[in-house]
Coordinates of C-alpha atoms in Angstrom, one line a residue:
Chain A
M1 CA 1.6 -83.6 111.5
T2 CA 1.5 -79.9 112.0
R3 CA 5.2 -79.4 112.4
K4 CA 8.0 -80.4 110.1
L5 CA 10.7 -82.4 111.6
S6 CA 14.2 -81.3 110.9
R7 CA 16.5 -84.0 109.6
R8 CA 18.2 -84.1 113.0
E9 CA 15.0 -84.5 114.9
A10 CA 13.9 -87.2 112.5
I11 CA 17.0 -89.2 113.0
V12 CA 17.1 -88.8 116.8
G13 CA 13.4 -89.7 117.0
A14 CA 14.0 -92.7 114.9
A15 CA 16.9 -93.8 117.0
T16 CA 15.2 -93.4 120.3
A17 CA 11.6 -94.4 119.5
L18 CA 12.3 -97.5 117.5
G19 CA 15.8 -98.6 118.2
A20 CA 18.3 -98.3 115.4
V21 CA 21.5 -99.5 113.9
A22 CA 24.2 -97.1 112.7
V23 CA 25.3 -97.7 109.1
A24 CA 28.8 -99.0 109.4
K25 CA 31.4 -97.2 107.4
A26 CA 31.5 -98.8 104.0
T27 CA 34.3 -101.3 103.4
A28 CA 37.3 -99.6 102.0
Q29 CA 36.8 -98.9 98.3
E30 CA 39.5 -98.5 95.7
G31 CA 40.7 -95.0 95.8
A32 CA 38.3 -93.7 98.5
A33 CA 39.8 -90.7 100.2
A34 CA 40.7 -92.0 103.6
S35 CA 40.1 -88.6 105.2
A36 CA 36.6 -88.0 103.7
P37 CA 34.2 -87.4 106.7
Q38 CA 31.4 -89.9 106.8
A39 CA 28.0 -88.6 108.0
T40 CA 26.5 -90.9 110.5
V41 CA 23.0 -92.0 109.5
T42 CA 20.8 -94.0 111.7
V43 CA 18.5 -96.7 110.3
P44 CA 15.2 -97.4 112.1
T45 CA 14.3 -101.0 112.6
D46 CA 10.9 -100.5 111.0
P47 CA 10.9 -97.6 108.5
T48 CA 7.2 -98.1 108.0
K49 CA 6.5 -96.7 111.4
L50 CA 8.4 -93.4 111.2
Q51 CA 8.3 -90.3 109.1
G52 CA 11.2 -90.2 106.7
L53 CA 13.7 -87.5 105.9
P54 CA 12.7 -84.1 104.4
T55 CA 13.4 -82.8 100.9
S56 CA 16.7 -81.3 100.2
A57 CA 18.4 -79.1 97.6
L58 CA 20.7 -81.8 96.2
G59 CA 20.1 -85.6 96.2
A60 CA 22.6 -87.8 97.8
R61 CA 23.3 -91.5 97.4
S62 CA 21.9 -93.9 100.0
P63 CA 24.4 -94.3 102.8
F64 CA 24.5 -97.9 101.8
V65 CA 25.9 -97.0 98.4
K66 CA 29.5 -95.7 98.3
P67 CA 31.0 -96.0 94.8
S68 CA 34.3 -94.2 94.3
R69 CA 36.7 -93.3 91.6
G70 CA 40.3 -93.9 92.1
P71 CA 43.1 -93.1 92.4
T72 CA 42.3 -89.6 93.7
G73 CA 44.5 -86.5 94.0
E74 CA 46.2 -86.7 90.6
T75 CA 46.6 -83.6 88.5
V76 CA 48.7 -85.2 85.8
G77 CA 47.0 -88.6 85.9
S78 CA 43.7 -90.3 86.0
S79 CA 40.9 -91.7 88.2
L80 CA 38.9 -94.7 87.1
T81 CA 35.1 -95.4 87.0
P82 CA 34.0 -98.1 89.4
L83 CA 32.4 -100.2 86.6
Q84 CA 31.6 -103.0 89.1
D85 CA 29.3 -100.8 91.1
L86 CA 27.2 -99.5 88.1
T87 CA 24.1 -100.7 86.2
G88 CA 22.8 -99.9 82.8
P89 CA 24.9 -98.2 80.1
I90 CA 25.1 -94.6 81.5
T91 CA 27.8 -93.5 83.9
P92 CA 26.7 -91.1 86.7
S93 CA 28.4 -87.8 85.9
D94 CA 30.3 -87.7 89.2
L95 CA 31.8 -91.2 88.5
H96 CA 32.9 -90.5 84.9
F97 CA 36.6 -91.4 84.7
E98 CA 39.1 -88.5 84.7
R99 CA 42.3 -88.0 82.8
H100 CA 44.0 -84.7 83.1
H101 CA 47.4 -83.4 81.9
A102 CA 47.4 -80.3 84.0
G103 CA 44.6 -80.6 86.5
I104 CA 41.1 -79.3 86.3
P105 CA 40.9 -75.6 85.5
V106 CA 38.3 -73.4 87.2
I107 CA 36.6 -71.5 84.3
D108 CA 34.0 -68.8 84.6
P109 CA 31.5 -69.6 81.8
A110 CA 30.7 -65.9 81.4
K111 CA 34.3 -65.3 80.4
H112 CA 34.9 -68.4 78.4
Q113 CA 35.0 -68.1 74.6
L114 CA 35.4 -70.4 71.6
M115 CA 37.5 -69.0 68.7
I116 CA 37.2 -70.5 65.2
H117 CA 39.8 -69.3 62.8
G118 CA 42.3 -70.3 60.1
L119 CA 40.9 -71.5 56.8
V120 CA 37.5 -69.9 57.3
D121 CA 35.7 -67.0 55.5
R122 CA 34.4 -65.6 58.8
P123 CA 36.7 -66.1 61.8
L124 CA 34.5 -66.2 64.9
V125 CA 34.6 -65.8 68.6
L126 CA 31.5 -67.2 70.4
S127 CA 30.5 -66.9 74.0
V128 CA 29.0 -70.0 75.7
D129 CA 25.6 -68.3 75.6
E130 CA 25.9 -67.7 71.9
L131 CA 26.8 -71.3 71.3
K132 CA 23.7 -72.4 73.0
R133 CA 21.6 -70.5 70.5
F134 CA 22.6 -72.8 67.6
P135 CA 20.3 -75.8 67.0
Q136 CA 21.2 -78.5 69.5
V137 CA 21.4 -82.2 69.5
T138 CA 21.5 -84.8 72.4
R139 CA 23.3 -88.1 71.8
T140 CA 24.6 -90.9 73.9
Y141 CA 28.3 -91.7 73.4
F142 CA 31.1 -93.4 75.3
I143 CA 34.5 -91.9 76.0
E144 CA 37.4 -94.2 76.5
C145 CA 41.0 -93.3 77.2
S146 CA 43.1 -95.2 74.7
G147 CA 45.3 -96.2 77.6
N148 CA 42.4 -98.1 79.1
G149 CA 43.4 -101.6 80.1
R150 CA 47.2 -101.2 79.7
H151 CA 47.8 -102.8 83.1
A152 CA 45.6 -105.8 82.3
F153 CA 47.3 -106.2 79.0
R154 CA 50.9 -105.9 80.2
S155 CA 50.6 -107.6 83.6
P156 CA 47.3 -109.4 84.0
Q157 CA 47.4 -110.3 87.7
P158 CA 44.5 -112.1 89.4
D159 CA 43.8 -109.2 91.8
L160 CA 42.8 -106.7 89.2
T161 CA 39.3 -105.2 89.7
A162 CA 36.9 -104.3 86.8
Q163 CA 37.7 -100.7 87.7
R164 CA 41.5 -101.3 87.1
V165 CA 40.9 -103.5 84.0
A166 CA 38.6 -101.1 82.1
G167 CA 37.6 -98.1 84.3
M168 CA 38.7 -95.5 81.8
L169 CA 35.5 -96.0 80.0
S170 CA 32.4 -94.0 80.7
T171 CA 29.1 -93.3 78.8
S172 CA 27.0 -90.2 79.0
E173 CA 24.2 -88.5 77.2
W174 CA 25.8 -85.3 75.8
T175 CA 24.1 -82.1 74.5
G176 CA 25.7 -79.6 72.2
V177 CA 25.9 -78.3 68.7
P178 CA 27.2 -80.3 65.7
L179 CA 30.7 -79.1 64.8
A180 CA 29.5 -79.1 61.1
T181 CA 27.0 -76.4 62.0
L182 CA 29.7 -74.2 63.5
F183 CA 32.1 -74.8 60.7
R184 CA 29.3 -73.9 58.2
E185 CA 28.6 -70.7 60.2
A186 CA 32.3 -69.8 60.1
G187 CA 32.5 -70.6 56.4
A188 CA 35.1 -73.4 56.4
K189 CA 37.1 -73.2 53.2
P190 CA 37.0 -76.3 50.9
E191 CA 40.8 -76.7 51.2
A192 CA 40.7 -77.1 54.9
S193 CA 41.6 -80.8 55.6
W194 CA 42.5 -80.8 59.3
F195 CA 41.7 -78.7 62.3
L196 CA 43.4 -78.1 65.6
A197 CA 41.5 -78.2 68.8
E198 CA 42.9 -76.5 71.8
G199 CA 41.8 -76.6 75.5
G200 CA 42.0 -73.9 78.0
D201 CA 43.8 -75.8 80.7
A202 CA 47.3 -75.2 82.0
C203 CA 48.9 -77.3 79.2
L204 CA 46.8 -75.8 76.4
M205 CA 46.0 -79.4 75.3
T206 CA 46.1 -79.6 71.5
R207 CA 45.1 -82.3 69.0
S208 CA 44.7 -82.3 65.2
V209 CA 41.6 -83.8 63.7
P210 CA 40.8 -84.6 60.1
M211 CA 37.9 -82.5 58.7
P212 CA 35.8 -85.5 57.7
K213 CA 35.1 -86.1 61.4
A214 CA 33.7 -82.6 61.7
W215 CA 31.3 -83.2 58.8
D216 CA 30.3 -86.6 60.3
D217 CA 29.4 -86.7 64.0
A218 CA 31.6 -84.3 65.9
L219 CA 30.0 -82.1 68.5
V220 CA 30.8 -79.2 70.8
V221 CA 29.0 -80.1 74.0
W222 CA 28.2 -78.2 77.1
A223 CA 25.9 -80.7 78.9
Q224 CA 26.2 -84.2 80.2
N225 CA 23.3 -86.3 81.6
G226 CA 20.9 -83.5 81.8
E227 CA 23.1 -80.8 83.4
P228 CA 26.1 -78.7 82.5
L229 CA 29.4 -80.6 82.0
R230 CA 31.2 -81.6 85.2
P231 CA 34.5 -79.5 85.5
A232 CA 36.5 -82.7 85.2
Q233 CA 34.7 -83.3 81.8
G234 CA 35.5 -79.9 80.3
Y235 CA 33.1 -77.4 81.8
P236 CA 32.0 -75.2 80.1
L237 CA 32.8 -76.7 76.7
R238 CA 34.2 -79.9 75.3
L239 CA 34.9 -81.3 71.9
L240 CA 33.2 -84.6 71.4
L241 CA 34.5 -86.9 68.7
P242 CA 32.3 -90.0 69.1
G243 CA 34.2 -93.3 69.2
W244 CA 37.6 -91.7 69.2
E245 CA 40.3 -92.1 71.8
G246 CA 39.6 -90.0 75.0
N247 CA 42.4 -87.6 74.7
I248 CA 41.2 -86.1 71.4
N249 CA 37.9 -85.1 73.0
V250 CA 39.5 -81.9 74.1
K251 CA 38.1 -80.5 77.3
W252 CA 37.7 -76.8 78.2
L253 CA 37.7 -76.2 74.5
R254 CA 38.6 -72.7 73.6
R255 CA 40.0 -72.7 70.0
L256 CA 39.5 -74.5 66.7
E257 CA 41.9 -73.6 63.9
L258 CA 41.4 -75.0 60.4
G259 CA 44.4 -75.9 58.2
T260 CA 45.7 -78.3 55.6
R261 CA 47.8 -80.7 57.7
P262 CA 48.1 -82.0 61.2
W263 CA 50.1 -79.9 63.7
M264 CA 52.1 -82.8 65.1
T265 CA 51.5 -81.9 68.7
R266 CA 53.1 -83.7 71.6
W267 CA 49.9 -85.6 72.2
E268 CA 49.8 -87.1 68.7
T269 CA 53.5 -87.8 68.3
A270 CA 55.3 -88.5 71.5
K271 CA 52.1 -89.8 73.1
Y272 CA 49.0 -91.6 71.8
T273 CA 51.0 -93.4 69.1
D274 CA 51.1 -97.2 68.8
P275 CA 54.6 -98.9 68.5
M276 CA 54.5 -101.9 66.2
P277 CA 56.7 -104.9 65.8
D278 CA 58.1 -103.7 62.5
R279 CA 59.8 -100.9 64.3
T280 CA 57.3 -98.3 63.3
A281 CA 54.5 -96.6 65.3
R282 CA 51.0 -96.0 64.1
R283 CA 50.0 -92.4 64.2
F284 CA 46.5 -90.9 64.2
S285 CA 45.0 -94.2 65.3
F286 CA 41.8 -92.5 66.4
E287 CA 39.1 -95.2 66.7
N288 CA 38.7 -97.4 69.8
D289 CA 38.0 -100.9 68.5
A290 CA 35.2 -103.2 69.6
K291 CA 35.7 -104.2 73.2
S292 CA 33.8 -105.7 76.2
V293 CA 34.3 -106.5 79.8
I294 CA 32.3 -108.5 82.3
T295 CA 31.7 -106.3 85.3
S296 CA 29.7 -108.8 87.4
P297 CA 30.9 -111.1 88.8
S298 CA 34.4 -109.6 89.1
Y299 CA 37.2 -109.6 91.6
P300 CA 37.0 -109.4 94.6
A301 CA 33.4 -110.8 94.5
Q302 CA 32.7 -114.4 95.7
L303 CA 29.7 -116.4 94.5
R304 CA 28.1 -117.8 97.6
A305 CA 24.8 -119.2 96.4
R306 CA 24.6 -122.0 93.9
G307 CA 22.1 -121.6 91.1
W308 CA 21.5 -118.8 88.7
H309 CA 23.6 -115.7 88.4
P310 CA 23.5 -113.0 85.8
V311 CA 26.9 -112.5 84.1
Q312 CA 26.8 -108.9 83.0
G313 CA 29.1 -106.4 81.5
L314 CA 29.6 -103.6 79.0
A315 CA 30.4 -103.7 75.3
W316 CA 31.3 -100.7 73.0
S317 CA 32.9 -99.8 69.8
G318 CA 34.3 -96.6 68.3
R319 CA 33.3 -97.9 64.8
G320 CA 29.6 -98.0 65.4
R321 CA 27.1 -100.3 67.0
I322 CA 27.8 -103.4 68.8
T323 CA 26.1 -106.2 66.9
R324 CA 27.0 -109.2 69.0
V325 CA 28.4 -110.1 72.4
E326 CA 29.3 -113.7 73.1
V327 CA 30.0 -115.1 76.5
S328 CA 32.0 -118.2 77.3
T329 CA 31.9 -119.9 80.7
D330 CA 34.6 -122.5 79.8
N331 CA 37.6 -120.4 78.9
G332 CA 36.7 -120.0 75.3
R333 CA 35.9 -123.6 74.3
S334 CA 32.3 -122.7 73.6
W335 CA 30.6 -119.4 73.2
A336 CA 26.9 -118.3 73.6
D337 CA 25.3 -115.2 72.4
A338 CA 24.6 -112.8 75.3
E339 CA 21.5 -110.7 75.5
L340 CA 22.0 -107.1 74.7
M341 CA 20.1 -105.2 77.4
G342 CA 18.6 -102.3 75.5
P343 CA 19.3 -100.6 72.2
A344 CA 22.9 -100.9 70.9
L345 CA 23.4 -97.2 70.0
P346 CA 26.3 -96.3 67.7
K347 CA 29.5 -95.5 69.7
A348 CA 27.8 -96.0 73.0
A349 CA 28.2 -98.7 75.6
V350 CA 25.5 -101.4 75.7
R351 CA 25.1 -103.7 78.7
F352 CA 25.0 -107.5 78.0
Q353 CA 23.8 -110.4 80.1
H354 CA 24.3 -114.1 80.1
M355 CA 22.7 -116.4 82.8
L356 CA 25.1 -118.8 84.5
E357 CA 23.8 -121.7 86.5
W358 CA 26.6 -122.2 89.0
K359 CA 26.8 -125.7 90.4
G360 CA 30.0 -125.1 92.4
G361 CA 32.3 -125.9 89.5
E362 CA 35.3 -124.0 88.1
H363 CA 34.7 -121.5 85.3
V364 CA 36.6 -119.0 83.2
L365 CA 34.1 -116.4 82.1
L366 CA 35.0 -114.5 79.0
S367 CA 33.2 -111.9 76.8
R368 CA 33.8 -111.1 73.1
A369 CA 32.2 -108.2 71.3
T370 CA 31.7 -107.7 67.5
D371 CA 30.7 -104.4 65.9
E372 CA 28.9 -103.5 62.8
S373 CA 32.1 -102.8 60.9
G374 CA 33.1 -106.4 61.4
F375 CA 35.7 -106.0 64.2
T376 CA 35.7 -108.8 66.8
Q377 CA 37.8 -108.5 69.9
P378 CA 41.0 -110.4 69.6
T379 CA 42.6 -112.6 72.3
R380 CA 45.5 -111.1 74.3
S381 CA 47.9 -113.4 72.5
A382 CA 46.6 -112.3 69.1
L383 CA 47.0 -108.6 70.1
I384 CA 50.5 -109.3 71.3
A385 CA 51.3 -111.1 68.0
A386 CA 50.0 -108.1 66.1
R387 CA 51.4 -105.2 68.1
G388 CA 53.8 -106.5 70.8
L389 CA 53.6 -106.4 74.5
G390 CA 55.3 -103.0 74.5
T391 CA 52.6 -101.3 72.4
D392 CA 51.0 -98.5 74.3
Y393 CA 47.4 -97.8 73.5
H394 CA 44.1 -99.3 72.2
F395 CA 44.0 -102.5 74.3
N396 CA 40.9 -104.3 73.3
Q397 CA 41.9 -107.9 74.1
I398 CA 39.4 -110.4 75.4
V399 CA 39.5 -110.5 79.2
G400 CA 37.5 -112.4 81.9
W401 CA 37.2 -113.8 85.3
K402 CA 38.0 -117.1 86.9
V403 CA 35.4 -118.6 89.3
A404 CA 37.0 -121.1 91.7
R405 CA 35.1 -123.9 93.3
D406 CA 34.8 -121.9 96.5
G407 CA 33.1 -119.2 94.4
R408 CA 36.1 -116.7 94.6
V409 CA 36.4 -114.6 91.5
T410 CA 39.8 -113.5 90.2
F411 CA 40.9 -111.7 87.0
H412 CA 41.8 -113.8 84.0
G413 CA 43.7 -111.8 81.5
E414 CA 45.9 -114.3 79.7
T415 CA 43.6 -115.1 76.7
Chain B
M1 CA 52.9 -83.0 56.3
T2 CA 53.1 -85.5 53.5
R3 CA 52.3 -88.5 55.6
G4 CA 49.3 -86.8 57.2
T5 CA 48.0 -85.6 53.8
R6 CA 48.4 -89.1 52.3
M7 CA 46.3 -90.7 55.0
L8 CA 43.4 -88.4 54.5
P9 CA 41.6 -90.4 51.7
L10 CA 41.7 -93.4 54.1
L11 CA 39.8 -91.5 56.7
V12 CA 37.2 -90.2 54.2
A13 CA 36.8 -93.8 53.1
A14 CA 36.3 -94.9 56.7
A15 CA 33.7 -92.3 57.3
V16 CA 31.8 -93.3 54.2
A17 CA 32.0 -97.0 55.0
C18 CA 30.6 -96.1 58.4
D19 CA 27.6 -94.4 56.9
E20 CA 27.0 -97.3 54.6
G21 CA 27.0 -99.6 57.6
A22 CA 24.5 -97.3 59.4
S23 CA 21.9 -97.7 56.6
G24 CA 22.5 -101.4 56.1
E25 CA 20.9 -104.3 57.9
R26 CA 20.1 -104.1 61.6
E27 CA 20.1 -106.5 64.4
P28 CA 16.6 -106.7 65.8
N29 CA 17.6 -105.1 69.1
T30 CA 19.2 -102.0 67.6
M31 CA 17.5 -98.7 67.0
A32 CA 17.8 -96.5 64.0
V33 CA 19.6 -93.3 65.0
A34 CA 21.2 -90.8 62.7
V35 CA 24.9 -90.7 63.2
A36 CA 26.0 -87.9 60.8
Y37 CA 24.7 -84.4 61.3
A38 CA 24.8 -82.9 57.8
P39 CA 23.6 -79.4 58.3
P40 CA 20.7 -78.3 56.1
A41 CA 21.8 -76.4 52.9
T42 CA 20.3 -73.2 54.3
Y43 CA 23.1 -73.0 56.9
R44 CA 25.7 -70.9 55.1
A45 CA 28.4 -68.8 56.5
G46 CA 26.9 -66.3 58.9
H47 CA 23.4 -67.9 58.7
F48 CA 22.8 -67.5 62.4
G49 CA 24.8 -64.3 62.7
L50 CA 26.2 -65.3 66.1
G51 CA 29.5 -64.3 67.5
R52 CA 32.0 -61.7 66.3
A53 CA 35.4 -61.6 64.6
P54 CA 38.3 -62.1 66.9
S55 CA 40.3 -59.0 67.7
R56 CA 43.9 -58.9 66.5
A57 CA 45.0 -58.9 70.1
Q58 CA 43.1 -62.0 70.9
L59 CA 44.3 -63.8 67.8
A60 CA 47.9 -62.9 68.6
A61 CA 47.5 -64.1 72.2
W62 CA 45.8 -67.4 71.5
D63 CA 47.1 -68.5 68.1
S64 CA 50.4 -69.7 69.5
D65 CA 50.7 -73.1 67.8
I66 CA 53.8 -74.1 65.9
G67 CA 53.3 -76.5 63.0
P68 CA 55.8 -79.0 61.7
E69 CA 57.2 -76.6 59.1
G70 CA 58.0 -74.2 62.0
L71 CA 56.7 -71.2 60.1
E72 CA 55.2 -69.6 63.2
L73 CA 58.5 -69.9 65.2
P74 CA 59.2 -66.5 66.9
A75 CA 62.3 -64.4 66.6
G76 CA 64.9 -65.3 69.2
R77 CA 67.8 -67.6 69.8
G78 CA 69.6 -69.7 72.4
T79 CA 72.4 -72.2 72.9
A80 CA 72.6 -75.5 74.7
R81 CA 74.9 -73.8 77.2
D82 CA 72.3 -71.2 78.2
G83 CA 69.7 -74.0 78.2
A84 CA 71.7 -76.1 80.6
A85 CA 71.5 -73.4 83.2
I86 CA 67.7 -73.0 82.7
Y87 CA 67.3 -76.7 82.8
A88 CA 69.2 -77.0 86.1
T89 CA 67.1 -74.4 87.8
Q90 CA 63.7 -74.8 86.2
C91 CA 63.3 -78.4 85.0
A92 CA 65.7 -80.7 86.8
A93 CA 63.7 -80.9 90.0
C94 CA 61.0 -82.9 88.2
H95 CA 62.8 -84.4 85.2
G96 CA 66.0 -85.3 87.0
V97 CA 69.5 -83.8 86.9
E98 CA 70.4 -86.2 84.0
G99 CA 67.0 -85.9 82.4
Q100 CA 66.3 -89.4 83.4
G101 CA 62.8 -88.6 84.7
L102 CA 61.0 -90.0 87.7
H103 CA 58.7 -92.9 86.6
P104 CA 55.8 -92.8 86.2
V105 CA 54.7 -89.2 86.4
Y106 CA 57.8 -87.3 85.3
P107 CA 58.9 -88.4 81.9
A108 CA 62.5 -88.9 80.9
L109 CA 63.7 -86.1 78.6
I110 CA 67.2 -87.3 77.9
G111 CA 68.3 -90.7 76.9
R112 CA 69.5 -92.8 73.9
D113 CA 69.1 -96.2 75.4
P114 CA 70.8 -98.6 72.9
R115 CA 67.7 -100.8 73.0
G116 CA 65.7 -97.9 71.7
E117 CA 68.0 -97.0 68.8
D118 CA 66.3 -99.3 66.4
F119 CA 62.8 -98.3 67.6
A120 CA 62.1 -101.7 69.2
F121 CA 59.5 -100.2 71.6
S122 CA 56.8 -102.7 70.7
A123 CA 58.9 -105.6 72.0
D124 CA 59.9 -103.9 75.3
A125 CA 57.8 -101.4 77.2
T126 CA 60.6 -100.7 79.6
V127 CA 62.8 -98.9 77.0
P128 CA 62.3 -95.2 77.8
R129 CA 60.9 -93.2 74.9
T130 CA 62.6 -89.9 74.7
I131 CA 63.1 -86.9 72.6
G132 CA 66.2 -88.5 71.1
N133 CA 64.6 -91.8 70.2
Y134 CA 60.9 -91.2 69.8
W135 CA 60.0 -87.7 69.0
S136 CA 59.4 -87.1 65.3
H137 CA 59.6 -83.3 65.1
A138 CA 61.8 -80.7 66.8
T139 CA 59.1 -78.1 66.3
T140 CA 56.9 -80.2 68.7
L141 CA 59.4 -79.7 71.4
Y142 CA 59.4 -75.9 71.2
D143 CA 55.6 -75.8 70.9
Y144 CA 55.1 -78.1 73.9
I145 CA 57.6 -76.4 76.2
R146 CA 56.1 -73.1 75.3
R147 CA 52.5 -74.2 76.0
A148 CA 52.9 -76.5 79.0
M149 CA 56.3 -76.2 80.8
P150 CA 57.5 -75.7 83.5
L151 CA 54.6 -77.5 84.9
Y152 CA 53.6 -74.9 87.5
T153 CA 54.6 -71.8 85.5
P154 CA 53.6 -72.6 81.9
G155 CA 54.2 -69.8 79.5
S156 CA 56.8 -68.1 81.7
L157 CA 59.9 -68.7 79.5
S158 CA 60.8 -66.1 77.0
A159 CA 61.4 -67.0 73.3
D160 CA 65.2 -66.9 73.9
E161 CA 64.9 -69.2 77.0
T162 CA 62.6 -71.6 75.1
Y163 CA 65.2 -71.8 72.2
A164 CA 67.9 -72.3 74.8
V165 CA 66.3 -75.1 76.7
T166 CA 65.2 -76.7 73.4
A167 CA 68.8 -76.6 72.2
F168 CA 70.0 -78.1 75.5
L169 CA 67.5 -81.0 75.2
L170 CA 68.3 -81.7 71.6
A171 CA 72.0 -81.6 72.2
A172 CA 71.8 -83.8 75.3
N173 CA 69.9 -86.3 73.2
R174 CA 72.6 -86.1 70.5
V175 CA 70.3 -84.7 67.9
I176 CA 72.3 -81.5 67.3
P177 CA 75.8 -80.5 68.2
D178 CA 76.0 -78.6 71.5
T179 CA 77.6 -75.7 69.7
T180 CA 74.4 -74.9 67.7
V181 CA 72.9 -71.5 68.1
L182 CA 69.2 -72.4 67.9
D183 CA 66.9 -69.9 66.2
A184 CA 63.8 -70.3 63.9
A185 CA 65.9 -71.3 60.9
A186 CA 68.1 -73.7 62.7
L187 CA 65.2 -75.4 64.5
R188 CA 63.3 -75.8 61.2
A189 CA 66.4 -77.6 59.8
V190 CA 66.6 -80.2 62.6
Q191 CA 66.0 -83.8 61.5
M192 CA 64.8 -86.0 64.4
P193 CA 66.2 -89.5 64.6
A194 CA 62.7 -91.0 64.7
R195 CA 61.1 -88.9 62.0
D196 CA 60.5 -91.7 59.5
R197 CA 59.2 -94.2 62.0
F198 CA 55.5 -93.1 62.0
V199 CA 52.9 -94.7 59.8
P200 CA 49.2 -94.2 59.2
D201 CA 46.7 -96.4 61.1
D202 CA 46.1 -99.5 59.0
R203 CA 43.8 -101.4 61.3
S204 CA 41.0 -103.4 59.7
P205 CA 38.7 -106.2 60.9
T206 CA 41.4 -108.7 60.0
R207 CA 44.3 -106.6 61.0
H208 CA 44.8 -105.5 64.7

């Protein structure tokens, strides 16, 4: 070959020389923007007889792969990760769930600053470039909105997808600087017991955080899965409080103020509090408890072939490592230990697997996670007994899927 | 706040317990990874010498939070009557003329549903949670409106207007009389109906 083929020539050549099938538009996916233009790609009947496509500046997914978050178009709202379409523990950055209270701000990193003040000896303003000159760490952590699974908890209908059931969970490899290092640099005073974190979006999101979290594992991050944060995840800076409810991982972080008591912001009083049956509400309930969800098979899949099928899903805990995931194929009458597929890192999702030999019978598939602190996922009825159906956050009840004799899979939430 | 301060030892204990767990027995398929990032003792204030002190102007512009004691509340004042006019023109389009909200995006701002009077929210998710029956601090209302509302023009209300619309919402929720002239001192004195309803997180492996 002396001449490079342009992408267009390659496609046309393939189509005319070898006969081709156009890739049909993917079946409608939850939340796919109906108006998104679909590039037509032509597939040669024998790809071994034709030069392939050239290199390009940015990779794209195979035209056969079309995952999508949904719903789209929300500024005060969320979009959910399509858990059923993913493998492994890591969420591709462009599929990380979103939850915004005032949309996604467009921030010039050259102008962005982080202010650290209040009970410190040396109040500081740092540019993003300056932040990157501190010693860095890279760690894998999940982020889960504490409202994740509300729908499945309150009204567990059979037509819920894994995305609807638990799609406000994503896991990334984050890079940043330990907050402890920054607070040392600023000279945090010993009497500081709480700090306020503020974002630079149009609601100036604010949350109060107890200082022990800063001395433990909190980070200020600027990178996610090997590249700068996605704008929807806080570009250029995000507070990362491993294992704690999503909202407190303040995005577009611009200010940290050290003080001696919580600030009682709207997002820690009117929101993100858990009503309890004794007519109180828990406040500052930060950790997300041990939880798991089977993502495959899940509605609307249908098992067609009899024989072996991997039952897979994700398990995670805000209190440390997942130590055990059990799977039941008979609606909780018996449980078997599932295989953990890879290292169970603290406060990161781990994928689990259990092999099911399907002989055409009916099954209810359930998963149940336990973490190193001793928390085991409760049933939905146990959670309702403890907190009531009207409680509003931290839904970690056992959920699963019903497999009918015809192989149809539907959500099973009444555990 | 007293409740907040009281819960602190709990959190410290939780952090310590977590560390103990991390150094304890491992399942064969887990990997030892440090969780805490205790900085070396050599990192003292100014060790890296990065950044600079904030200017007074930047501090004044950014440090806008109002804590539960209301010490940072600005000068200014407003009445429910003034606030009603601001509400009608700047808030009602989204939150409803009666403050009833538009579910699920636009929250209700006004309402004392009798079912919510005894804080029975855990039993019934349909009871609207409002400023009058769920908010614990009046200072939060001022702070939140100032930072985030109106949705498309946040930060556009003056201190007087913010006091006025806060007074309107508190009066409409039957928290203060509608004759109150709300200023920093008056706002600090407001006692919210739900103020004593909030408790520290007491979850444990045997308590969900």
